[in-house]
Every structure is written in structure tokens, then in C-alpha cells.
């Protein structure tokens, strides 16, 4: 049985913002559509093989839980795995140019 993929409200908002930025600010609706499609393609991978992506060790050390990351174009999707509920939870989607750990620490009560 596969894992169910869910996004936190923060991750949904970050994805929506990234897509809107590409479509509106940069005037590239095709790039926005490609980014959304790439994220959709990530779902079957994580649902079937949730541990196929690398562990983000700084977050694990900081929060005391296993956090993994998956690259999607110029973004990193951070997620956790719950084997009991068979759930993969995407907790954040950040542009690669952002300070990854600082944004995770600042934004997520998810870990506390």
C-alpha cells in the first residue's frame, strides 16, 4: 500500500506563490504550468518510495525528526514520513536561493 501525500497550509501557500510569481511577475505562464506539473509528478514517487530522497540533516539535528528534501526545478520540497498513518507530509516548498534552515526554523511550529 502506498503513502498518502499531503501538504501543510504553509507548503500550499508557498507553492501557490511560486506559481503566481512565475506567471504574473515574470510573465511566464508556461514556466508556471511546468513547475506545477513537476510537483504533480513528485506525488507518485513519494507515495511509492518516500525514502528515495535525501535526508536534510541540519533540520533533523535542529528539530529532532527526520526531514527529507526533494528538488523540483529551482525549489526544494521538505517533507516528513509517518509510517503509522502511511502519510508523507510536505511541510515547506522553498526556492533554492533562500536560506533553507532559517526559513524552516522561522516558519514552522510543525516541529514543536
Tab-separated table of N, CA and C in Angstrom:
chain	number	residue	atom	x	y	z
A	1	UNK	N	0.842	-1.185	0.000
A	1	UNK	CA	0.000	0.000	0.000
A	1	UNK	C	0.880	1.239	0.000
A	2	UNK	N	0.565	2.214	-0.838
A	2	UNK	CA	1.348	3.435	-0.942
A	2	UNK	C	1.035	4.427	0.161
A	3	UNK	N	1.832	5.450	0.216
A	3	UNK	CA	1.657	6.523	1.179
A	3	UNK	C	0.779	7.608	0.575
A	4	UNK	N	0.036	8.279	1.432
A	4	UNK	CA	-0.804	9.399	1.011
A	4	UNK	C	0.031	10.670	1.137
A	5	UNK	N	-0.017	11.521	0.137
A	5	UNK	CA	0.737	12.779	0.158
A	5	UNK	C	-0.192	13.914	0.568
A	6	UNK	N	0.275	14.718	1.531
A	6	UNK	CA	-0.484	15.893	1.928
A	6	UNK	C	0.463	17.074	2.058
A	7	UNK	N	-0.067	18.265	1.858
A	7	UNK	CA	0.700	19.494	2.003
A	7	UNK	C	0.157	20.281	3.179
A	8	UNK	N	1.063	20.857	3.968
A	8	UNK	CA	0.612	21.765	5.015
A	8	UNK	C	0.078	23.030	4.347
A	9	UNK	N	-0.635	23.847	5.098
A	9	UNK	CA	-1.137	25.115	4.548
A	9	UNK	C	0.019	26.004	4.111
A	10	UNK	N	1.109	25.944	4.870
A	10	UNK	CA	2.286	26.738	4.509
A	10	UNK	C	2.849	26.274	3.173
A	11	UNK	N	2.990	24.970	2.981
A	11	UNK	CA	3.521	24.444	1.728
A	11	UNK	C	2.600	24.789	0.553
A	12	UNK	N	1.289	24.683	0.767
A	12	UNK	CA	0.338	25.057	-0.285
A	12	UNK	C	0.509	26.525	-0.669
A	13	UNK	N	0.641	27.371	0.336
A	13	UNK	CA	0.807	28.805	0.097
A	13	UNK	C	2.118	29.097	-0.636
A	14	UNK	N	3.185	28.434	-0.238
A	14	UNK	CA	4.485	28.638	-0.893
A	14	UNK	C	4.450	28.184	-2.346
A	15	UNK	N	3.783	27.064	-2.619
A	15	UNK	CA	3.665	26.584	-4.000
A	15	UNK	C	2.823	27.558	-4.828
A	16	UNK	N	1.718	27.982	-4.266
A	16	UNK	CA	0.852	28.942	-4.970
A	16	UNK	C	1.615	30.234	-5.282
A	17	UNK	N	2.379	30.718	-4.308
A	17	UNK	CA	3.160	31.946	-4.509
A	17	UNK	C	4.208	31.775	-5.603
A	18	UNK	N	4.871	30.631	-5.615
A	18	UNK	CA	5.899	30.375	-6.634
A	18	UNK	C	5.282	30.356	-8.030
A	19	UNK	N	4.137	29.713	-8.145
A	19	UNK	CA	3.460	29.624	-9.445
A	19	UNK	C	2.966	30.999	-9.887
A	20	UNK	N	2.374	31.740	-8.974
A	20	UNK	CA	1.896	33.089	-9.298
A	20	UNK	C	3.051	34.009	-9.684
A	21	UNK	N	4.164	33.888	-8.965
A	21	UNK	CA	5.333	34.722	-9.273
A	21	UNK	C	5.823	34.453	-10.696
A	22	UNK	N	5.900	33.187	-11.068
A	22	UNK	CA	6.339	32.852	-12.423
A	22	UNK	C	5.352	33.371	-13.468
A	23	UNK	N	4.074	33.154	-13.223
A	23	UNK	CA	3.053	33.524	-14.209
A	23	UNK	C	2.850	35.023	-14.320
A	24	UNK	N	2.785	35.714	-13.181
A	24	UNK	CA	2.422	37.135	-13.182
A	24	UNK	C	3.649	38.047	-13.181
A	25	UNK	N	4.504	37.873	-12.194
A	25	UNK	CA	5.647	38.778	-12.051
A	25	UNK	C	6.625	38.616	-13.209
A	26	UNK	N	6.945	37.364	-13.529
A	26	UNK	CA	7.904	37.113	-14.608
A	26	UNK	C	7.237	36.933	-15.969
A	27	UNK	N	5.909	36.950	-16.006
A	27	UNK	CA	5.186	36.861	-17.263
A	27	UNK	C	5.414	35.563	-18.017
A	28	UNK	N	5.523	34.463	-17.275
A	28	UNK	CA	5.792	33.178	-17.911
A	28	UNK	C	4.804	32.107	-17.442
A	29	UNK	N	3.582	32.156	-17.971
A	29	UNK	CA	2.596	31.146	-17.568
A	29	UNK	C	3.024	29.722	-17.948
A	30	UNK	N	3.802	29.584	-19.009
A	30	UNK	CA	4.278	28.243	-19.387
A	30	UNK	C	5.228	27.684	-18.329
A	31	UNK	N	6.118	28.522	-17.816
A	31	UNK	CA	7.021	28.081	-16.752
A	31	UNK	C	6.246	27.737	-15.487
A	32	UNK	N	5.221	28.509	-15.200
A	32	UNK	CA	4.387	28.239	-14.027
A	32	UNK	C	3.692	26.883	-14.171
A	33	UNK	N	3.166	26.616	-15.356
A	33	UNK	CA	2.496	25.336	-15.611
A	33	UNK	C	3.478	24.172	-15.517
A	34	UNK	N	4.695	24.370	-16.007
A	34	UNK	CA	5.715	23.318	-15.923
A	34	UNK	C	6.100	23.034	-14.477
A	35	UNK	N	6.220	24.088	-13.673
A	35	UNK	CA	6.554	23.900	-12.266
A	35	UNK	C	5.451	23.107	-11.565
A	36	UNK	N	4.202	23.477	-11.789
A	36	UNK	CA	3.090	22.765	-11.176
A	36	UNK	C	3.085	21.302	-11.613
A	37	UNK	N	3.334	21.063	-12.884
A	37	UNK	CA	3.378	19.690	-13.397
A	37	UNK	C	4.498	18.888	-12.743
A	38	UNK	N	5.660	19.507	-12.542
A	38	UNK	CA	6.780	18.817	-11.884
A	38	UNK	C	6.412	18.427	-10.456
A	39	UNK	N	5.712	19.305	-9.750
A	39	UNK	CA	5.282	18.966	-8.395
A	39	UNK	C	4.271	17.827	-8.415
A	40	UNK	N	3.389	17.841	-9.395
A	40	UNK	CA	2.422	16.745	-9.513
A	40	UNK	C	3.125	15.418	-9.812
A	41	UNK	N	4.206	15.473	-10.573
A	41	UNK	CA	4.971	14.260	-10.893
A	41	UNK	C	5.711	13.716	-9.669
A	42	UNK	N	5.944	14.560	-8.689
A	42	UNK	CA	6.621	14.133	-7.471
A	42	UNK	C	5.717	13.244	-6.610
A	43	UNK	N	4.411	13.443	-6.685
A	43	UNK	CA	3.479	12.706	-5.829
A	43	UNK	C	3.587	11.188	-5.975
A	44	UNK	N	3.541	10.625	-7.177
A	44	UNK	CA	3.644	9.161	-7.250
A	44	UNK	C	4.996	8.622	-6.777
A	45	UNK	N	6.037	9.406	-6.945
A	45	UNK	CA	7.365	8.984	-6.485
A	45	UNK	C	7.385	8.892	-4.964
A	46	UNK	N	6.935	9.961	-4.298
A	46	UNK	CA	6.948	9.974	-2.838
A	46	UNK	C	5.914	9.022	-2.246
A	47	UNK	N	4.821	8.809	-2.947
A	47	UNK	CA	3.801	7.878	-2.469
A	47	UNK	C	4.297	6.440	-2.501
A	48	UNK	N	5.136	6.139	-3.462
A	48	UNK	CA	5.638	4.773	-3.626
A	48	UNK	C	6.950	4.552	-2.891
A	49	UNK	N	7.858	5.512	-2.998
A	49	UNK	CA	9.194	5.402	-2.403
A	49	UNK	C	9.517	6.650	-1.578
A	50	UNK	N	8.876	6.826	-0.446
A	50	UNK	CA	9.069	8.075	0.299
A	50	UNK	C	10.499	8.302	0.791
A	51	UNK	N	11.266	7.249	0.928
A	51	UNK	CA	12.634	7.396	1.434
A	51	UNK	C	13.683	7.499	0.320
A	52	UNK	N	13.240	7.718	-0.901
A	52	UNK	CA	14.179	7.776	-2.024
A	52	UNK	C	14.930	9.102	-2.092
A	53	UNK	N	14.468	10.102	-1.388
A	53	UNK	CA	15.111	11.417	-1.407
A	53	UNK	C	15.988	11.583	-0.171
A	54	UNK	N	17.004	12.450	-0.261
A	54	UNK	CA	17.962	12.568	0.849
A	54	UNK	C	17.385	13.245	2.092
A	55	UNK	N	17.992	12.879	3.209
A	55	UNK	CA	17.653	13.496	4.490
A	55	UNK	C	18.332	14.862	4.561
A	56	UNK	N	17.610	15.844	5.081
A	56	UNK	CA	18.161	17.183	5.289
A	56	UNK	C	18.660	17.235	6.727
A	57	UNK	N	19.924	16.876	6.923
A	57	UNK	CA	20.479	16.693	8.255
A	57	UNK	C	20.417	17.921	9.161
A	58	UNK	N	20.623	19.154	8.654
A	58	UNK	CA	20.512	20.302	9.563
A	58	UNK	C	19.137	20.402	10.227
A	59	UNK	N	18.085	20.099	9.489
A	59	UNK	CA	16.735	20.143	10.067
A	59	UNK	C	16.542	19.002	11.050
A	60	UNK	N	17.073	17.838	10.751
A	60	UNK	CA	16.951	16.703	11.666
A	60	UNK	C	17.608	17.009	12.994
A	61	UNK	N	18.783	17.613	12.920
A	61	UNK	CA	19.516	17.957	14.137
A	61	UNK	C	18.774	19.039	14.919
A	62	UNK	N	18.243	20.024	14.217
A	62	UNK	CA	17.547	21.136	14.859
A	62	UNK	C	16.224	20.700	15.478
A	63	UNK	N	15.445	19.897	14.744
A	63	UNK	CA	14.093	19.555	15.174
A	63	UNK	C	13.966	18.180	15.819
A	64	UNK	N	14.968	17.341	15.653
A	64	UNK	CA	14.926	16.016	16.247
A	64	UNK	C	14.013	15.038	15.535
A	65	UNK	N	13.637	15.342	14.296
A	65	UNK	CA	12.846	14.417	13.480
A	65	UNK	C	13.471	14.333	12.100
A	66	UNK	N	13.149	13.279	11.379
A	66	UNK	CA	13.699	13.101	10.040
A	66	UNK	C	12.941	13.982	9.043
A	67	UNK	N	13.670	14.862	8.400
A	67	UNK	CA	13.115	15.727	7.359
A	67	UNK	C	13.878	15.408	6.081
A	68	UNK	N	13.148	15.155	5.014
A	68	UNK	CA	13.768	14.857	3.721
A	68	UNK	C	13.478	15.991	2.755
A	69	UNK	N	14.264	16.031	1.685
A	69	UNK	CA	14.059	17.090	0.694
A	69	UNK	C	14.079	16.505	-0.709
A	70	UNK	N	13.240	17.086	-1.557
A	70	UNK	CA	13.157	16.682	-2.954
A	70	UNK	C	13.268	17.930	-3.814
A	71	UNK	N	14.154	17.892	-4.783
A	71	UNK	CA	14.317	19.040	-5.673
A	71	UNK	C	13.300	18.979	-6.796
A	72	UNK	N	12.664	20.108	-7.017
A	72	UNK	CA	11.727	20.272	-8.126
A	72	UNK	C	12.090	21.587	-8.805
A	73	UNK	N	12.729	21.459	-9.952
A	73	UNK	CA	13.257	22.636	-10.656
A	73	UNK	C	14.164	23.418	-9.708
A	74	UNK	N	13.890	24.706	-9.497
A	74	UNK	CA	14.722	25.535	-8.613
A	74	UNK	C	14.151	25.635	-7.204
A	75	UNK	N	13.393	24.643	-6.809
A	75	UNK	CA	12.758	24.630	-5.491
A	75	UNK	C	13.103	23.344	-4.760
A	76	UNK	N	13.020	23.403	-3.436
A	76	UNK	CA	13.188	22.219	-2.602
A	76	UNK	C	11.910	22.026	-1.797
A	77	UNK	N	11.365	20.820	-1.885
A	77	UNK	CA	10.188	20.451	-1.104
A	77	UNK	C	10.678	19.648	0.094
A	78	UNK	N	10.372	20.110	1.288
A	78	UNK	CA	10.769	19.429	2.519
A	78	UNK	C	9.576	18.635	3.031
A	79	UNK	N	9.841	17.405	3.459
A	79	UNK	CA	8.734	16.564	3.901
A	79	UNK	C	9.142	15.609	5.009
A	80	UNK	N	8.123	15.122	5.703
A	80	UNK	CA	8.302	14.113	6.740
A	80	UNK	C	7.490	12.886	6.352
A	81	UNK	N	7.827	11.767	6.958
A	81	UNK	CA	7.147	10.498	6.676
A	81	UNK	C	6.572	9.961	7.981
A	82	UNK	N	5.302	9.573	7.951
A	82	UNK	CA	4.678	8.929	9.089
A	82	UNK	C	4.286	7.522	8.649
A	83	UNK	N	5.048	6.536	9.122
A	83	UNK	CA	4.799	5.152	8.713
A	83	UNK	C	3.499	4.596	9.289
A	84	UNK	N	3.122	5.062	10.472
A	84	UNK	CA	1.893	4.555	11.093
A	84	UNK	C	0.660	4.930	10.287
A	85	UNK	N	0.597	6.186	9.858
A	85	UNK	CA	-0.566	6.635	9.083
A	85	UNK	C	-0.336	6.537	7.577
A	86	UNK	N	0.858	6.070	7.189
A	86	UNK	CA	1.221	5.959	5.763
A	86	UNK	C	1.026	7.301	5.056
A	87	UNK	N	1.615	8.344	5.667
A	87	UNK	CA	1.459	9.701	5.144
A	87	UNK	C	2.808	10.357	4.923
A	88	UNK	N	2.935	11.020	3.792
A	88	UNK	CA	4.075	11.888	3.513
A	88	UNK	C	3.521	13.311	3.573
A	89	UNK	N	4.092	14.123	4.465
A	89	UNK	CA	3.610	15.498	4.637
A	89	UNK	C	4.657	16.475	4.140
A	90	UNK	N	4.311	17.211	3.085
A	90	UNK	CA	5.191	18.267	2.579
A	90	UNK	C	4.980	19.461	3.493
A	91	UNK	N	6.057	19.868	4.164
A	91	UNK	CA	5.943	20.939	5.161
A	91	UNK	C	6.366	22.295	4.625
A	92	UNK	N	7.170	22.287	3.545
A	92	UNK	CA	7.650	23.553	3.007
A	92	UNK	C	8.125	23.370	1.578
A	93	UNK	N	7.957	24.418	0.787
A	93	UNK	CA	8.469	24.449	-0.582
A	93	UNK	C	9.188	25.783	-0.731
A	94	UNK	N	10.518	25.722	-0.797
A	94	UNK	CA	11.332	26.930	-0.805
A	94	UNK	C	12.188	27.025	-2.055
A	95	UNK	N	12.364	28.239	-2.536
A	95	UNK	CA	13.280	28.461	-3.651
A	95	UNK	C	14.690	28.116	-3.182
A	96	UNK	N	15.486	27.545	-4.046
A	96	UNK	CA	16.817	27.103	-3.668
A	96	UNK	C	17.703	28.260	-3.220
A	97	UNK	N	17.420	29.460	-3.667
A	97	UNK	CA	18.256	30.609	-3.316
A	97	UNK	C	17.979	31.113	-1.896
A	98	UNK	N	16.918	30.621	-1.267
A	98	UNK	CA	16.573	31.036	0.086
A	98	UNK	C	17.442	30.300	1.109
A	99	UNK	N	17.575	30.877	2.294
A	99	UNK	CA	18.270	30.220	3.397
A	99	UNK	C	17.320	29.140	3.917
A	100	UNK	N	17.597	27.902	3.563
A	100	UNK	CA	16.677	26.805	3.815
A	100	UNK	C	16.396	26.589	5.303
A	101	UNK	N	17.426	26.393	6.088
A	101	UNK	CA	17.223	26.097	7.506
A	101	UNK	C	16.593	27.276	8.235
A	102	UNK	N	17.032	28.487	7.935
A	102	UNK	CA	16.465	29.671	8.600
A	102	UNK	C	14.968	29.784	8.330
A	103	UNK	N	14.541	29.513	7.108
A	103	UNK	CA	13.117	29.579	6.782
A	103	UNK	C	12.332	28.474	7.479
A	104	UNK	N	12.897	27.289	7.548
A	104	UNK	CA	12.213	26.203	8.250
A	104	UNK	C	12.072	26.521	9.738
A	105	UNK	N	13.130	27.017	10.345
A	105	UNK	CA	13.109	27.347	11.768
A	105	UNK	C	12.114	28.466	12.040
A	106	UNK	N	12.114	29.492	11.211
A	106	UNK	CA	11.259	30.666	11.422
A	106	UNK	C	9.780	30.335	11.254
A	107	UNK	N	9.452	29.522	10.289
A	107	UNK	CA	8.064	29.362	9.892
A	107	UNK	C	7.316	28.179	10.478
A	108	UNK	N	7.998	27.237	11.108
A	108	UNK	CA	7.287	26.002	11.379
A	108	UNK	C	7.135	25.628	12.827
A	109	UNK	N	5.909	25.805	13.288
A	109	UNK	CA	5.543	25.285	14.603
A	109	UNK	C	5.256	23.793	14.464
A	110	UNK	N	5.247	23.304	13.216
A	110	UNK	CA	5.021	21.895	12.913
A	110	UNK	C	5.953	21.012	13.738
A	111	UNK	N	7.157	21.489	13.983
A	111	UNK	CA	8.163	20.680	14.649
A	111	UNK	C	8.058	20.683	16.162
A	112	UNK	N	7.331	21.626	16.726
A	112	UNK	CA	7.310	21.715	18.184
A	112	UNK	C	6.225	20.865	18.792
